[in-house]
Tab-separated table of C-alpha atoms and ligand atoms in Angstrom:
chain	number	residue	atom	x	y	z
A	11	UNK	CA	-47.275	21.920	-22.253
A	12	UNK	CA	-46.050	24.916	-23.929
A	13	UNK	CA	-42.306	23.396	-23.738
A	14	UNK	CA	-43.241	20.780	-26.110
A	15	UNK	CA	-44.060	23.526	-28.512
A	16	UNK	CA	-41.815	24.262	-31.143
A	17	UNK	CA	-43.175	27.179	-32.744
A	18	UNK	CA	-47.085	28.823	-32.349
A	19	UNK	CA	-48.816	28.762	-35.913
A	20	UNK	CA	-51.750	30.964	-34.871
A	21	UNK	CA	-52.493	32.096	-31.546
A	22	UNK	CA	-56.024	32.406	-29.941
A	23	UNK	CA	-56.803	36.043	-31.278
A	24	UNK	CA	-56.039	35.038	-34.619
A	25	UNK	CA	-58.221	31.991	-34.563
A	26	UNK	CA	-61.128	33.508	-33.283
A	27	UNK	CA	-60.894	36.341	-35.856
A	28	UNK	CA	-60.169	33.694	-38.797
A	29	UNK	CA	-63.361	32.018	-37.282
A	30	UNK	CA	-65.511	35.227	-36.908
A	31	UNK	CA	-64.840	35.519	-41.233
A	32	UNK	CA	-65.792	32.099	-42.086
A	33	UNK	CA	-69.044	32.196	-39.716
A	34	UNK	CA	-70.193	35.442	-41.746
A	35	UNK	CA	-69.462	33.392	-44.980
A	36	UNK	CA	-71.319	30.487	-43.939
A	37	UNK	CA	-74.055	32.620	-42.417
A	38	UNK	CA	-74.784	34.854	-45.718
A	39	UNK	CA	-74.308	31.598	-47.651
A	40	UNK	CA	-77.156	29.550	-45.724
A	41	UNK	CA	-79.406	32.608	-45.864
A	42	UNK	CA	-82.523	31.673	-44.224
A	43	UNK	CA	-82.255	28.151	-45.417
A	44	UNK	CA	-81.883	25.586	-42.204
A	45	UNK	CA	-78.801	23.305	-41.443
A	46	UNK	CA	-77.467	20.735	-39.117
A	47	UNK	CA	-73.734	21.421	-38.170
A	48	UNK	CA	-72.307	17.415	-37.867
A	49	UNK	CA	-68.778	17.956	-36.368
A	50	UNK	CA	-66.092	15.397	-37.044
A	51	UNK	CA	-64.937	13.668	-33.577
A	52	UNK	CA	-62.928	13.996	-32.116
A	53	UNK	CA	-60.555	16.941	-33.661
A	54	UNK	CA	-63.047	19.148	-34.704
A	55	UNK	CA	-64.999	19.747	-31.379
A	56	UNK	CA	-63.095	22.812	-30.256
A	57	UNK	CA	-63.249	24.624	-33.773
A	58	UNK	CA	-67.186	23.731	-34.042
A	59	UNK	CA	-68.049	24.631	-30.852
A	60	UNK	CA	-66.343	28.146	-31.525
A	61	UNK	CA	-67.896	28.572	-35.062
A	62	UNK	CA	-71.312	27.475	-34.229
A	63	UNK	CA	-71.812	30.416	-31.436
A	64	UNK	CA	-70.428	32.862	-33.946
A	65	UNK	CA	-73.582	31.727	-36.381
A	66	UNK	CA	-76.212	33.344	-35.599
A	67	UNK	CA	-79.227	31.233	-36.954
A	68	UNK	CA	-80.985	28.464	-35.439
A	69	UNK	CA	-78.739	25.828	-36.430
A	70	UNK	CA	-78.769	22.057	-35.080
A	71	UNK	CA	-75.798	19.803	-34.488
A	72	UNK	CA	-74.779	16.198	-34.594
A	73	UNK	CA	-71.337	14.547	-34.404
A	74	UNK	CA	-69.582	11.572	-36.510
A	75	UNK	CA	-66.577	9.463	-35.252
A	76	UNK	CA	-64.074	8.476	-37.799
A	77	UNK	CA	-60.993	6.710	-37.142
A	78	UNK	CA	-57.677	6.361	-38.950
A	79	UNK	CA	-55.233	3.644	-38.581
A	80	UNK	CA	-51.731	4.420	-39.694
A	81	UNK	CA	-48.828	5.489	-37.664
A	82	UNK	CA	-48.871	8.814	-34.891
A	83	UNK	CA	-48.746	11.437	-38.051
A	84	UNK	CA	-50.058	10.185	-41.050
A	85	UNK	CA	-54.173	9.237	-41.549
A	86	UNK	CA	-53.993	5.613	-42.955
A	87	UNK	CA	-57.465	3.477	-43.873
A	88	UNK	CA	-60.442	5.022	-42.472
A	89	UNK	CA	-63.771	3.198	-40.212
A	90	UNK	CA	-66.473	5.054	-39.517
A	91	UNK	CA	-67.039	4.958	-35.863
A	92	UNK	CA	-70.959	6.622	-34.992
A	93	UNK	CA	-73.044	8.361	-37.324
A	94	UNK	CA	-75.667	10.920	-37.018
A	95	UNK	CA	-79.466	8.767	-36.313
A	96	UNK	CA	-81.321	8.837	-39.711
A	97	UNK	CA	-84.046	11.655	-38.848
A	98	UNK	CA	-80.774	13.466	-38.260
A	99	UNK	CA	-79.544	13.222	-42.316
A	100	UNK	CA	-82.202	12.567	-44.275
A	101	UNK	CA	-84.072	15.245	-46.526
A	102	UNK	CA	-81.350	17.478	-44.149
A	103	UNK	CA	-78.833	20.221	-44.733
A	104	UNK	CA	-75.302	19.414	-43.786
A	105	UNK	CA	-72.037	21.551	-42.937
A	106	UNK	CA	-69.915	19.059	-42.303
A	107	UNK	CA	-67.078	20.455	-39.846
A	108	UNK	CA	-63.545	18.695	-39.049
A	109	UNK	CA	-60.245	20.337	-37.569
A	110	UNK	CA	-58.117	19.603	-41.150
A	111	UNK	CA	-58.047	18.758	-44.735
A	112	UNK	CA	-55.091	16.609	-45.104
A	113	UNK	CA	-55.410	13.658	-47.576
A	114	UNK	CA	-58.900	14.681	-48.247
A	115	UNK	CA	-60.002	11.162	-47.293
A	116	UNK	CA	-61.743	11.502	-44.035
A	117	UNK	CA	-63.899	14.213	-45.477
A	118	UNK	CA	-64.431	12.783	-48.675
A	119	UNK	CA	-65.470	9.155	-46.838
A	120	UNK	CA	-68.006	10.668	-44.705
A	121	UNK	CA	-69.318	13.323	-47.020
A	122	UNK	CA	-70.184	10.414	-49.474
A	123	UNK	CA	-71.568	8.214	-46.596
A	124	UNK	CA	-74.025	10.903	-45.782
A	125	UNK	CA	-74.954	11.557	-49.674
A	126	UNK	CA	-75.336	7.695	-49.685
A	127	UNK	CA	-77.897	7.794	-46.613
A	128	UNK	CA	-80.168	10.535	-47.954
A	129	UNK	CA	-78.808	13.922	-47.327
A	130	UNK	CA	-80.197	16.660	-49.253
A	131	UNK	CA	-76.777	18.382	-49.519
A	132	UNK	CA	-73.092	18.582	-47.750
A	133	UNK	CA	-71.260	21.415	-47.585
A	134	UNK	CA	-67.657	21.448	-45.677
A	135	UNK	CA	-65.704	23.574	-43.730
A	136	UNK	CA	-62.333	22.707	-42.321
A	137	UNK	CA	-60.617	24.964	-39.551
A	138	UNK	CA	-56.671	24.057	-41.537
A	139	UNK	CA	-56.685	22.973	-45.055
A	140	UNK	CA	-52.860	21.625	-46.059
A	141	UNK	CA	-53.606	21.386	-49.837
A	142	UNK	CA	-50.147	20.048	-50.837
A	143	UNK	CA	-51.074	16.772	-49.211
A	144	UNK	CA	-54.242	16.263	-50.925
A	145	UNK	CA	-54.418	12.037	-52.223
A	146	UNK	CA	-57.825	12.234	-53.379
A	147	UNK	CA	-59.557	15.396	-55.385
A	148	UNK	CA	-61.782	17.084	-52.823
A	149	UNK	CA	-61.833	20.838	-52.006
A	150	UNK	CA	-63.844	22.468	-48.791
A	151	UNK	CA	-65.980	25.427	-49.544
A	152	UNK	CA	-65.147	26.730	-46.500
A	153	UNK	CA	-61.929	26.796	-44.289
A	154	UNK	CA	-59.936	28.943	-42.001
A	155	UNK	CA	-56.666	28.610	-42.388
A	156	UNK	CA	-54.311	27.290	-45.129
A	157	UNK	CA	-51.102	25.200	-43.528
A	158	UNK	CA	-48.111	24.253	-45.151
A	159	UNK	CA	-46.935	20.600	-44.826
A	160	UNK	CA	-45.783	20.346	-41.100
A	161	UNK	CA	-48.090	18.484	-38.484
A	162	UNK	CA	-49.568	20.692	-36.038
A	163	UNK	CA	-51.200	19.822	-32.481
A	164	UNK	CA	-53.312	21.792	-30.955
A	165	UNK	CA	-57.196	23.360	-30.867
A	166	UNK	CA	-58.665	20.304	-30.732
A	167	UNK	CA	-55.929	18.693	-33.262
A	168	UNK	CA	-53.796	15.795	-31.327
A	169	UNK	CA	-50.499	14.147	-30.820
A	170	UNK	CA	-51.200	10.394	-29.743
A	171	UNK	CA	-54.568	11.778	-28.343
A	172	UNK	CA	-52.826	15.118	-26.201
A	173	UNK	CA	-52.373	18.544	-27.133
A	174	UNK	CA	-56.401	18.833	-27.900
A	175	UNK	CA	-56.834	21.144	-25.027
A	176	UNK	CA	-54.111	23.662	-26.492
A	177	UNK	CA	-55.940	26.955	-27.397
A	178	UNK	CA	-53.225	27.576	-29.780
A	179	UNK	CA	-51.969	25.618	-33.150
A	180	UNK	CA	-48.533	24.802	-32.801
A	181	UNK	CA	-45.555	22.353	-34.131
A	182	UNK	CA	-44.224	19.736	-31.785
A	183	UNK	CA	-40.909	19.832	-30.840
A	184	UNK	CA	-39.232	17.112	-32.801
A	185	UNK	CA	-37.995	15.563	-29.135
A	186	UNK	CA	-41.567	14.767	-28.510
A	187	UNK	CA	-42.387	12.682	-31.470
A	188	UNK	CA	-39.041	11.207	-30.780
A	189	UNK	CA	-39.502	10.295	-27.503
A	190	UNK	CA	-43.050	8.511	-28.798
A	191	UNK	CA	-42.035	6.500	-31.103
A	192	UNK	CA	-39.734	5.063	-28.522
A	193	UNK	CA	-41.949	4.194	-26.422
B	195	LIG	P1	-57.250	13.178	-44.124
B	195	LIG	O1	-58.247	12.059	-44.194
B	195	LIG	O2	-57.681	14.441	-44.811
B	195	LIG	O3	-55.893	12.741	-44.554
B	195	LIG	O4	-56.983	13.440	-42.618
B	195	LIG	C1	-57.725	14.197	-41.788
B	195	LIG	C2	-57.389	13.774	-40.376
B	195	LIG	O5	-55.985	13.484	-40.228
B	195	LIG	C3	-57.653	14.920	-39.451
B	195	LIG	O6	-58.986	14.892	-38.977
B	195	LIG	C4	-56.631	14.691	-38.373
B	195	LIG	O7	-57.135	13.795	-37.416
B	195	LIG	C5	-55.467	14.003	-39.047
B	195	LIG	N1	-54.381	14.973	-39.376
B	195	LIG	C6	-53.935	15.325	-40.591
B	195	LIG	N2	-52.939	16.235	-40.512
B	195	LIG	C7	-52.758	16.463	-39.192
B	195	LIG	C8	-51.868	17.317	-38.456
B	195	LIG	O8	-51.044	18.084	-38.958
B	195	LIG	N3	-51.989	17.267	-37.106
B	195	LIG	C9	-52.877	16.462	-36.459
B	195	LIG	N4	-52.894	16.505	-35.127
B	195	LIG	N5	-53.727	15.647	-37.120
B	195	LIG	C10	-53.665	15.658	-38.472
B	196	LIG	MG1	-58.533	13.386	-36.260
């Protein structure tokens, strides 16, 4: 796999130091008040399941699906795929968690959604934030790492559903993308 790498963004040491920061912040900033972690599927499994053993509260955790149609690269409408069961979000605590903060749209969708169905509060935290691409006004109060405008695979964050397993964040070689839209 790492041939179809162009370049690595942040390798695994830097990631799980970048990660070991924002944990503290979130951990200080929750205090001794309880949460539910609700990770993003599928991107953000890898990053959540890193942060959440680096928090060191007892914390519970539920998952969303979202899906975007558009083409391999871009995030086009959004459907909202599985949400937590309603024990899970009412009166409840939320950190929502996804693997990056592109449009703003997925996050902004879902954080809404769980407002709507009777959650006491949402925070976010996003492992890459790429703020030039932002379509909609939404900011995460936590996040990892900022990117500049390139898409990145890797860490849980696809290509045409591969590259999750990748314990790095790197760009595609341009052949790759190539060769997929050909087929
Ligand atoms: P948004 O709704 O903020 O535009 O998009 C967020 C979603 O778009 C992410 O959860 C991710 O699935 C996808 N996305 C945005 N930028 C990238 C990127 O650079 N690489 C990958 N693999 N996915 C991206
Ligand atoms: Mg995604």
């Amino acid at each position: 796999m790492k041939n179809h790498i162009e370049r690595v963004l942040f390798d695994e040491q830097e990631i799980l130091k970048g990660i070991d920061r924002v944990a503290a912040e979130v951990t200080a900033s929750y205090g001794s008040t309880e949460f539910t972690v609700v990770s993003i599927l599928k991107g953000s499994c890898v990053f959540a399941s890193d942060l959440i053993r680096r928090i060191p509260v007892p914390l519970e955790l539920a998952f969303v699906a979202a899906s975007s149609y558009g083409d391999g690269t871009t995030s086009g409408r959004l459907k909202l795929n599985f949400l937590p069961a309603e024990h899970e979000i009412q009166g409840r605590n939320l950190l929502l968690v996804d693997d990056i903060l592109d449009t703003g749209r997925t996050m902004h969708a879902i954080k809404q959604e769980l407002l709507k169905k009777g959650a006491a509060d949402v925070q976010t935290c996003v492992f890459l934030d790429k703020p030039s691409r932002r379509a909609v006004e939404f900011e995460s109060d936590y996040r990892v790492f900022e990117v500049e405008n390139l898409f990145v695979v890797g860490y849980g964050l696809d290509f045409a559903g591969r590259y999750r397993n990748l314990p790095y964040v790197g760009a595609l070689r341009e052949e790759i993308y190539a060769q997929a839209l050909a087929n």
